PDB file of C-alpha atoms and ligand atoms in Angstrom:
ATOM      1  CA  UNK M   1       0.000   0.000   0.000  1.00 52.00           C
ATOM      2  CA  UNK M   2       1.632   3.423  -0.972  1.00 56.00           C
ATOM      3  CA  UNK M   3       0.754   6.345   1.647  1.00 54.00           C
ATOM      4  CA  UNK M   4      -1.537   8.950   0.631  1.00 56.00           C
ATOM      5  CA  UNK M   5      -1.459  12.431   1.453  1.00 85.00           C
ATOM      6  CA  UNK M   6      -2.372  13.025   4.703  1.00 90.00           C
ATOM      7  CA  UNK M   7      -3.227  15.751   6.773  1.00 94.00           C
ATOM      8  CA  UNK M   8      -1.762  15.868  10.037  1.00 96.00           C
ATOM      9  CA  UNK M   9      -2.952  13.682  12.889  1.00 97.00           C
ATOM     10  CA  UNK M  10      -1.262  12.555  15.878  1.00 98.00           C
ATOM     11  CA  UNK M  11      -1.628   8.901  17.733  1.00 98.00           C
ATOM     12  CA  UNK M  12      -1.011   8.390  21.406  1.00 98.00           C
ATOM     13  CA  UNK M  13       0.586   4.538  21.082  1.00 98.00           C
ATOM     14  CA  UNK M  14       0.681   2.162  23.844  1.00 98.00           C
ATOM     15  CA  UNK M  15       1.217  -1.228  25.082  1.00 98.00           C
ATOM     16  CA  UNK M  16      -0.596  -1.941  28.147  1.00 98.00           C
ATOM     17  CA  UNK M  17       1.857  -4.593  29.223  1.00 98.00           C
ATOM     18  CA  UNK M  18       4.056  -4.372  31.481  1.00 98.00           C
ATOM     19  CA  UNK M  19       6.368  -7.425  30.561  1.00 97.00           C
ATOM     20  CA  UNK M  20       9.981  -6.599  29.209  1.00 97.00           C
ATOM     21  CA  UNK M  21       9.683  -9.421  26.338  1.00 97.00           C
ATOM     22  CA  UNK M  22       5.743  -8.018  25.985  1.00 98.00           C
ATOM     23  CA  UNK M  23       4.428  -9.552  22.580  1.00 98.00           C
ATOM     24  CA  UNK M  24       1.400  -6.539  22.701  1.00 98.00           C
ATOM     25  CA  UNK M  25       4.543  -3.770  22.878  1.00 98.00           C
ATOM     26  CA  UNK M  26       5.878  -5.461  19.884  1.00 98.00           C
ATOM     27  CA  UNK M  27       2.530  -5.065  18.343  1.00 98.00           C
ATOM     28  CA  UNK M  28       2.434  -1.554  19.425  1.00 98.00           C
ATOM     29  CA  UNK M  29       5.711  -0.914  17.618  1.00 98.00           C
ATOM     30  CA  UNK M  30       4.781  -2.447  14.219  1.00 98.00           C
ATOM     31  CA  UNK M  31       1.821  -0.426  14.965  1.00 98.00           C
ATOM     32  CA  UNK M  32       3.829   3.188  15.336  1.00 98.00           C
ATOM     33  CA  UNK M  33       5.717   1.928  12.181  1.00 98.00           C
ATOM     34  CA  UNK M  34       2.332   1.427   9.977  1.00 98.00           C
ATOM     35  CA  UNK M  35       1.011   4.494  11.496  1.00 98.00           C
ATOM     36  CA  UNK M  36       3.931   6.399  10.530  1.00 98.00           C
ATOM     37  CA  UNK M  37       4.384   5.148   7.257  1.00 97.00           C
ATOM     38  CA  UNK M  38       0.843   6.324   6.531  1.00 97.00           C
ATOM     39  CA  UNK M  39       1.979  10.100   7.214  1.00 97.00           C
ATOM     40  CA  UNK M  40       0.500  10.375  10.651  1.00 98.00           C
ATOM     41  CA  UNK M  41       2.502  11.209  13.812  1.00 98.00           C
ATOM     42  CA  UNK M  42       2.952   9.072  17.048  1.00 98.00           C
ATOM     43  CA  UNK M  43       3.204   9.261  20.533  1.00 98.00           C
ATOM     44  CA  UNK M  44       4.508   6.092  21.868  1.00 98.00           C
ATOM     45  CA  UNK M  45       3.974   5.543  25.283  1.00 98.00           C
ATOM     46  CA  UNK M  46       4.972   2.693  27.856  1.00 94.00           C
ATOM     47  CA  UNK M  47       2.304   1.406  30.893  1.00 96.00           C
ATOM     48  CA  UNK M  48       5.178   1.958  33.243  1.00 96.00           C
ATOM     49  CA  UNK M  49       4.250   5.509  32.128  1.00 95.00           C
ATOM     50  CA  UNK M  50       0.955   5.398  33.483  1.00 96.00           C
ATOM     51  CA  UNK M  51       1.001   3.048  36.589  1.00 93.00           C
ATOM     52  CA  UNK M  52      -0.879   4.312  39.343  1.00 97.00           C
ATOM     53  CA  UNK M  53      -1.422   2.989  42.851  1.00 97.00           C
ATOM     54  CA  UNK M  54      -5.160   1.529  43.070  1.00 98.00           C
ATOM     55  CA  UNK M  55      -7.934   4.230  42.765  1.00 98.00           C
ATOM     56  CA  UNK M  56      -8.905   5.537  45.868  1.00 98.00           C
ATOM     57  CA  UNK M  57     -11.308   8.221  45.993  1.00 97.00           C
ATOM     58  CA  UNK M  58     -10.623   9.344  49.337  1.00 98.00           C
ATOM     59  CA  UNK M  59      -7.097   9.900  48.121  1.00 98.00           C
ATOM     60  CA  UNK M  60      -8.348  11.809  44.597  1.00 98.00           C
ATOM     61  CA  UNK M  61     -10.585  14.147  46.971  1.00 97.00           C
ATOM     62  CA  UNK M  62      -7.403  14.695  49.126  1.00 98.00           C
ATOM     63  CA  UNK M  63      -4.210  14.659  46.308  1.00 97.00           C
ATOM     64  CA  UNK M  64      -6.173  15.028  43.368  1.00 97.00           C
ATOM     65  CA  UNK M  65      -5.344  12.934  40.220  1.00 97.00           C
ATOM     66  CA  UNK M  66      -2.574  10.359  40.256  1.00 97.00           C
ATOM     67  CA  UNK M  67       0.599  11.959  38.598  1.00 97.00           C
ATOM     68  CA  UNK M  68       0.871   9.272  36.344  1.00 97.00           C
ATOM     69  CA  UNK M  69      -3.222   9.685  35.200  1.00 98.00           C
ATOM     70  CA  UNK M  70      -2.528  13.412  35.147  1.00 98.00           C
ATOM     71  CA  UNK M  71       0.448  12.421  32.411  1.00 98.00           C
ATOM     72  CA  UNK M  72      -2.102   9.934  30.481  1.00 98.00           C
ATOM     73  CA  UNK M  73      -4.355  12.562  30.615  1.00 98.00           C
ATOM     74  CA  UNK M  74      -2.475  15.313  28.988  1.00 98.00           C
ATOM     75  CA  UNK M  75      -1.023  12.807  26.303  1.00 98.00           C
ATOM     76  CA  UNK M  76      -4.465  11.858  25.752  1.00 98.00           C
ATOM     77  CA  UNK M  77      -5.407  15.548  25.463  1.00 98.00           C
ATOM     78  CA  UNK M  78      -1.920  16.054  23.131  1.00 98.00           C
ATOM     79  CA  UNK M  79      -3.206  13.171  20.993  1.00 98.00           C
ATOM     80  CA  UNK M  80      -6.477  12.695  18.632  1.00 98.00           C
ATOM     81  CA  UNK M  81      -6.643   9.562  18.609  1.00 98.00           C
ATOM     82  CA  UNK M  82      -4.987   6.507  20.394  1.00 98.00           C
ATOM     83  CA  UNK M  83      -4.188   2.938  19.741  1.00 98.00           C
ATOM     84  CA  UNK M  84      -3.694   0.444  22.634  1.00 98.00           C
ATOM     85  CA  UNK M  85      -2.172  -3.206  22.250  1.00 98.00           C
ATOM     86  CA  UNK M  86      -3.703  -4.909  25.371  1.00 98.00           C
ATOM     87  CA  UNK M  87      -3.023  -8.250  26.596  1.00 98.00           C
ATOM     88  CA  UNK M  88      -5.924 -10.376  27.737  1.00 98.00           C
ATOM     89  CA  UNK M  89      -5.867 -11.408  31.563  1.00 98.00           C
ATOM     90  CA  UNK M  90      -8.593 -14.120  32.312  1.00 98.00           C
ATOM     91  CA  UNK M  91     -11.046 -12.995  29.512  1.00 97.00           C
ATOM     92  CA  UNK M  92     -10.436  -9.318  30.328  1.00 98.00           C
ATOM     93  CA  UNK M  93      -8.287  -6.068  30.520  1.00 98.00           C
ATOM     94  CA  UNK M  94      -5.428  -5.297  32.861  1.00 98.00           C
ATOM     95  CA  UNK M  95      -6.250  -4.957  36.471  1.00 98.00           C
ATOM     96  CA  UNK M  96      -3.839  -2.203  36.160  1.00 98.00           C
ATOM     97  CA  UNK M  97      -5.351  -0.836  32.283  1.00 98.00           C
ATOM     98  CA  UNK M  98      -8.893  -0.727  34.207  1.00 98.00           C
ATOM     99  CA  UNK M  99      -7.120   1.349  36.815  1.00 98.00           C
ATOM    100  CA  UNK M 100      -5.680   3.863  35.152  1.00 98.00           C
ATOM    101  CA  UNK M 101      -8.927   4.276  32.914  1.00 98.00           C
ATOM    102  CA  UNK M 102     -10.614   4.863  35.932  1.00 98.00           C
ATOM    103  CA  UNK M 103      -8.357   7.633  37.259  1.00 98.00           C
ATOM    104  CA  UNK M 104      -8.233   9.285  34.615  1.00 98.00           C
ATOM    105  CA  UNK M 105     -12.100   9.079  34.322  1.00 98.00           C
ATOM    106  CA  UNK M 106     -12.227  11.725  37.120  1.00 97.00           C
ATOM    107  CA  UNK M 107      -9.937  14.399  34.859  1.00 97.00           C
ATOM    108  CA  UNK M 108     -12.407  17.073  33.620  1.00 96.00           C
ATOM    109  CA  UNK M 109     -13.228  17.525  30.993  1.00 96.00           C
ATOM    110  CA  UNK M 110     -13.119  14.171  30.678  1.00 97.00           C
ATOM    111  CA  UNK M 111     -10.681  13.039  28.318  1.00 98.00           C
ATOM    112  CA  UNK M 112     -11.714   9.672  26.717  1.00 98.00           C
ATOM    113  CA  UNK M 113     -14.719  11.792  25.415  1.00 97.00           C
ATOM    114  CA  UNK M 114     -14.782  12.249  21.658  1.00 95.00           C
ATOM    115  CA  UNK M 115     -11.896  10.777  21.083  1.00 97.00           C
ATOM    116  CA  UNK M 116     -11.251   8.195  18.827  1.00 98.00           C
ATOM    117  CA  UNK M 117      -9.460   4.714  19.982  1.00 98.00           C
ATOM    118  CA  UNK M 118      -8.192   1.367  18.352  1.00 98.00           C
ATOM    119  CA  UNK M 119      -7.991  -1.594  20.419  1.00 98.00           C
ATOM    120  CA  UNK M 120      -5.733  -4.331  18.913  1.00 98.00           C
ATOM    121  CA  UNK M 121      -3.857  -7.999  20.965  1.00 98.00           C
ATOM    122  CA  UNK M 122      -1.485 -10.142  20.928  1.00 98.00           C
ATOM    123  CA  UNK M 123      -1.764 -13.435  22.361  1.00 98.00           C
ATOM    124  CA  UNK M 124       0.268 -16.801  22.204  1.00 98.00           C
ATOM    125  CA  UNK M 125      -3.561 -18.145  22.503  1.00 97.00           C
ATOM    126  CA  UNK M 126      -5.884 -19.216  19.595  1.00 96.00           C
ATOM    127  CA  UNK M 127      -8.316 -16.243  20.514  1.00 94.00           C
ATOM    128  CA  UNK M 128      -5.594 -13.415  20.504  1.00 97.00           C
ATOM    129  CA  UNK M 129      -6.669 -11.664  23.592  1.00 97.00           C
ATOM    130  CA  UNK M 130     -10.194 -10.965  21.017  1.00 98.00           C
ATOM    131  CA  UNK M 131     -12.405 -11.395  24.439  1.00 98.00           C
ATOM    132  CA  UNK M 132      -9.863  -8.916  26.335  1.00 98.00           C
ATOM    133  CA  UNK M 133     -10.778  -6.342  23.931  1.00 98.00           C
ATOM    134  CA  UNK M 134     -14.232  -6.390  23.991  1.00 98.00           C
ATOM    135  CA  UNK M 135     -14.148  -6.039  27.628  1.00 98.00           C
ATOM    136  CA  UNK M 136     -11.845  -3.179  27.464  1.00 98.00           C
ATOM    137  CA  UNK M 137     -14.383  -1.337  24.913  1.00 98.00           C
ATOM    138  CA  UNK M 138     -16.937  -0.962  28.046  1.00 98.00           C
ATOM    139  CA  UNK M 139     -15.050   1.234  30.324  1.00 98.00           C
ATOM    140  CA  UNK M 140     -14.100   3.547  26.882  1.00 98.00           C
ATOM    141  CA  UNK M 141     -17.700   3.545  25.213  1.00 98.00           C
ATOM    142  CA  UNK M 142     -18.809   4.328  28.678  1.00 97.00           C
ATOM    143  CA  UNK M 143     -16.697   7.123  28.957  1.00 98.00           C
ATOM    144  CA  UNK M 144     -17.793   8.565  25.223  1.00 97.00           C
ATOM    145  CA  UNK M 145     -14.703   7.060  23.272  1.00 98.00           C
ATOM    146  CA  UNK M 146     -15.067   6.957  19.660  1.00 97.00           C
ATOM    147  CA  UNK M 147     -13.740   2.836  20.182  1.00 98.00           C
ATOM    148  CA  UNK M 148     -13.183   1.837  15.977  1.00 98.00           C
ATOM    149  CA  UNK M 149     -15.536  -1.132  15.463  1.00 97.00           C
ATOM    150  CA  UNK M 150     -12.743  -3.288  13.720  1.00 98.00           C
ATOM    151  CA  UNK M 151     -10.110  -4.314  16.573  1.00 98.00           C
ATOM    152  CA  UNK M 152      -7.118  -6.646  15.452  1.00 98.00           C
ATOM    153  CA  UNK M 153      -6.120  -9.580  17.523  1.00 98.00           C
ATOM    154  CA  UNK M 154      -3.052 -11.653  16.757  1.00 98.00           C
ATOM    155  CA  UNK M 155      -3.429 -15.370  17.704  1.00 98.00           C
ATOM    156  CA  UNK M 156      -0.324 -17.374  18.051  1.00 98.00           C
ATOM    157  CA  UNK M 157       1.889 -14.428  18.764  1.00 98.00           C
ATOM    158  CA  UNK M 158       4.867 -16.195  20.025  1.00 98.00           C
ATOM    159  CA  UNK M 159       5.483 -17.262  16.243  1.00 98.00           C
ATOM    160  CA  UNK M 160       3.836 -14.605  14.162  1.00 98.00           C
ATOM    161  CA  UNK M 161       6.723 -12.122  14.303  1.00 98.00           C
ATOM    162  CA  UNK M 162       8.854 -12.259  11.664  1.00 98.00           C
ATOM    163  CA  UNK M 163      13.459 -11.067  12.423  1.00 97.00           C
ATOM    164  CA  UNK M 164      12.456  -7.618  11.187  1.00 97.00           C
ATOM    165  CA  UNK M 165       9.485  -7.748  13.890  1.00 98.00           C
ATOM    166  CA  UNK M 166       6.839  -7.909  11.087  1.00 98.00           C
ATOM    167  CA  UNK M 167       4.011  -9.831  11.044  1.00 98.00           C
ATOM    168  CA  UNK M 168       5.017 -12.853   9.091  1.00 98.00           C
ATOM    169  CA  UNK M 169       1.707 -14.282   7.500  1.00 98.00           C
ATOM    170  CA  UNK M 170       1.463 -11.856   4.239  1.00 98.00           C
ATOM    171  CA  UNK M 171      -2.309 -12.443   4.542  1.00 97.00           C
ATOM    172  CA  UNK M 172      -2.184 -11.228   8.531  1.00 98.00           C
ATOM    173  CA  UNK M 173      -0.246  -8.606   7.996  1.00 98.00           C
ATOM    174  CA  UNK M 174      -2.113  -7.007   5.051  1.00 98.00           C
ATOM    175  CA  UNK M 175      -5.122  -7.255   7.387  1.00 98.00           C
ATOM    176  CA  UNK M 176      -3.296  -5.433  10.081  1.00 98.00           C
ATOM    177  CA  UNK M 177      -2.180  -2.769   7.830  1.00 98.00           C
ATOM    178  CA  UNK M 178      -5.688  -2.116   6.349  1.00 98.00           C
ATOM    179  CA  UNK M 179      -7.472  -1.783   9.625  1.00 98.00           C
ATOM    180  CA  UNK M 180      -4.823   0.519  10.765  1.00 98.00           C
ATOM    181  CA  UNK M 181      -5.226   2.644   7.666  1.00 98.00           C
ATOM    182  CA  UNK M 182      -8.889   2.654   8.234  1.00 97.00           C
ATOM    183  CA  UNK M 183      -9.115   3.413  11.300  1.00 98.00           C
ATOM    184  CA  UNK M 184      -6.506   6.164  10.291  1.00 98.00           C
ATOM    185  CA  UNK M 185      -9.012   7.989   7.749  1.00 96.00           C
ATOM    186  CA  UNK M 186     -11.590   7.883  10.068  1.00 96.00           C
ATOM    187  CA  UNK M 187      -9.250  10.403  12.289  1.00 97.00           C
ATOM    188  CA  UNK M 188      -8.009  12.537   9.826  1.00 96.00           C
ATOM    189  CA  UNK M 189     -11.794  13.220   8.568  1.00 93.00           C
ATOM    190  CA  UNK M 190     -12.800  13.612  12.564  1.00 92.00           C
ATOM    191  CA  UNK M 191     -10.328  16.322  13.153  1.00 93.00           C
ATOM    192  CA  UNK M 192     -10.574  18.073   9.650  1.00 90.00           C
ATOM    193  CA  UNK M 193     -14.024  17.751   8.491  1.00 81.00           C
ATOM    194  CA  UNK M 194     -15.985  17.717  11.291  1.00 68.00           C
ATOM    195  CA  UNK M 195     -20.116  17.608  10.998  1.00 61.00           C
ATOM    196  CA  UNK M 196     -21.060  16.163  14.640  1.00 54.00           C
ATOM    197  CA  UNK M 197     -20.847  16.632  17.933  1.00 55.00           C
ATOM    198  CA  UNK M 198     -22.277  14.767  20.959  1.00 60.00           C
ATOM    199  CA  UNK M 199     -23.068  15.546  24.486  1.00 62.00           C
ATOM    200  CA  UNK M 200     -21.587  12.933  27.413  1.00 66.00           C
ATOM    201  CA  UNK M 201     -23.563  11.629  30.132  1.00 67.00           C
ATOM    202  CA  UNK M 202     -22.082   9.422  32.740  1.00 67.00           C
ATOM    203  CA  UNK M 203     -25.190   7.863  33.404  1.00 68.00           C
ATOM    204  CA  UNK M 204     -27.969   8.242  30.925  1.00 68.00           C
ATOM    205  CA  UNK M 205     -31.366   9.070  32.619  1.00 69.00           C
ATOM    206  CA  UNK M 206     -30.300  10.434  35.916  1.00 67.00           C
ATOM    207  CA  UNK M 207     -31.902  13.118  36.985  1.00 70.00           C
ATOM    208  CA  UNK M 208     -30.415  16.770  37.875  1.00 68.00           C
ATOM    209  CA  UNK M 209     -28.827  16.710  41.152  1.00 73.00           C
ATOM    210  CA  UNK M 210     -25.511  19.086  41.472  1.00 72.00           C
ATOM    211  CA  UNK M 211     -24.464  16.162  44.024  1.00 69.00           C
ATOM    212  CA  UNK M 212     -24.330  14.015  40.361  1.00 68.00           C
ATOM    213  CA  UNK M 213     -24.548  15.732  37.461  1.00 64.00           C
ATOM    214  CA  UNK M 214     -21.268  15.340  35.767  1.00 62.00           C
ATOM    215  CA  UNK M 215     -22.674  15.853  32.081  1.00 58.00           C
ATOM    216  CA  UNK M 216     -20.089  18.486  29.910  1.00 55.00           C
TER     217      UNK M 216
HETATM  218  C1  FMN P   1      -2.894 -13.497  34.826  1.00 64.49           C
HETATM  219  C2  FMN P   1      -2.870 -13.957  33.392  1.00 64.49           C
HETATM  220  C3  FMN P   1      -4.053 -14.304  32.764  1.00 64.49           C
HETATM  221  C4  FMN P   1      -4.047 -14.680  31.413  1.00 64.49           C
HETATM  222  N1  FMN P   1      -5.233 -14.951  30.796  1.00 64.49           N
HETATM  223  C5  FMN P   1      -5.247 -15.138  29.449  1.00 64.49           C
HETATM  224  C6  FMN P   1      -6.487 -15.244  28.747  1.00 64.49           C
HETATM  225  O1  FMN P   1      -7.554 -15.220  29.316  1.00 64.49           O
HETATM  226  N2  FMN P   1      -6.432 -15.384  27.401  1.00 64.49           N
HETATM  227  C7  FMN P   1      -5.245 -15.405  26.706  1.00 64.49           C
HETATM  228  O2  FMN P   1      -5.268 -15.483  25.487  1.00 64.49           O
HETATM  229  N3  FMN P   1      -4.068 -15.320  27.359  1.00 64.49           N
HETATM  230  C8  FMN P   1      -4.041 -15.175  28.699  1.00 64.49           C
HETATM  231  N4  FMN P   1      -2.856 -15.052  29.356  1.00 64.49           N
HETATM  232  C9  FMN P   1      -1.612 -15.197  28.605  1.00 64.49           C
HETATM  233  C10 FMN P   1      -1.192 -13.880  28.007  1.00 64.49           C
HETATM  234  O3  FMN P   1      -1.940 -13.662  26.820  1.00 64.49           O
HETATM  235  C11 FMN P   1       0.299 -13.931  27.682  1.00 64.49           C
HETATM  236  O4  FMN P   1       1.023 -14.041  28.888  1.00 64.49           O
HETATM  237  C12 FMN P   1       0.716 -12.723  26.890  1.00 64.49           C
HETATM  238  O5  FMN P   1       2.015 -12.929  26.406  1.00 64.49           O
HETATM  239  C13 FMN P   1       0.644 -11.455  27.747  1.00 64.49           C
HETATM  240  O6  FMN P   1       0.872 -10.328  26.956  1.00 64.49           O
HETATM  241  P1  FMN P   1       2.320  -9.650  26.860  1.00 64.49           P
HETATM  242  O7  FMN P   1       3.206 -10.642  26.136  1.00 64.49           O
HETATM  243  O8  FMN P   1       2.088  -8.426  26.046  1.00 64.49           O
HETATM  244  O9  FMN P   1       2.817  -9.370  28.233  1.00 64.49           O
HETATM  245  C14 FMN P   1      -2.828 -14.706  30.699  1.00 64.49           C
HETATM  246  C15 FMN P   1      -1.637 -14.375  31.359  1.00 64.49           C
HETATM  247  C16 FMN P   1      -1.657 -13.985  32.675  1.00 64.49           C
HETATM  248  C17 FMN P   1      -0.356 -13.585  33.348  1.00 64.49           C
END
């Protein structure tokens, strides 16, 4: 696929492993090389970036945000899009993904709002972490996240790698590269050509209260 001209978008990049020979951070780099290649800009992150100690809300009313949600936050806020390689734990996100998500949940105004996300996996499973994703897209949508309805999970991921740290299967990788492209031109016309906005409601039918109303 040649690139096309693109106008300029920028993609906050991250693995949310924590693992030094992480297969997901390997996807997220083959990821920041497609993205790049396809004339849009990345932020790549690391999770140790944005560990935070369990959320505590007695400790947000008393410290405020977590440092490390406060620096997800303002990469988020940096970024106009973002792509996260998760692994799967037990049929799910992170423990520690979850935890940061909901941190940062309590930055206003809220940042996952609007903005558009990938979700792709690697997994040495046959499923390649596909059931950790969808759980990871409730926490986002809930939050007003534009989550891409194609996600890309790589089954078998202790072998698919080829020496170059390409995807080896032509077939796979092809796949990879289109969804990434996709979900690309789906940024690029968010930011430039805009034609809808949305309101954000934390929970849909509550009624006013200023003890709950968290709507923007
Ligand atoms: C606590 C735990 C739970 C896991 N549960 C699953 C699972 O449900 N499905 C799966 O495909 N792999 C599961 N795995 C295996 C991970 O997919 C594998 O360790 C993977 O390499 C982790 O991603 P990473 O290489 O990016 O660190 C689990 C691993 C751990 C440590």
């Amino acid at each position: 696929m040649t690139a096309p001209a693109r106008r300029p978008v920028r993609l906050l990049v991250f693995s949310a492993s924590l693992r030094r020979e992480s297969l997901n951070t390997r996807l997220a780099q083959l990821a920041t090389r497609v993205i790049e290649q396809h004339g849009a800009t990345v932020d790549f992150a690391a999770m140790a970036d944005f560990a935070c100690a369990p959320f505590d809300e007695d400790v947000l009313r008393r410290d405020g945000l977590a440092p490390a949600s406060e620096d997800f936050r303002r990469r988020l806020e940096a970024s106009d899009a973002f792509v996260i390689a998760s692994p799967e734990y037990n049929a799910s996100l992170p423990g520690h993904l979850k935890n940061v998500i909901d941190w940062t949940s309590r930055a206003r105004p809220q940042p996952f709002n609007e903005r558009h996300g990938l979700l792709i996996a690697a997994s040495p499973s046959m499923v390649g972490g596909n059931r950790g994703l969808w759980a990871l897209r409730v926490p986002l949508e809930h939050l007003g996240a534009r989550v891409y309805p194609d996600m890309f999970s790589l089954a078998q991921a202790h072998k698919a790698f080829d020496g170059d740290g390409a995807i080896a299967d032509a077939e796979l990788a092809g796949r990879f590269e289109h969804t990434l492209v996709s979900f690309l031109d789906l940024v690029e016309a968010a930011k430039h050509y805009p034609c809808a906005k949305k309101a954000w409601f934390e929970f849909l039918g509550e009624r006013p209260d200023p003890l709950t109303h968290r709507a923007e």
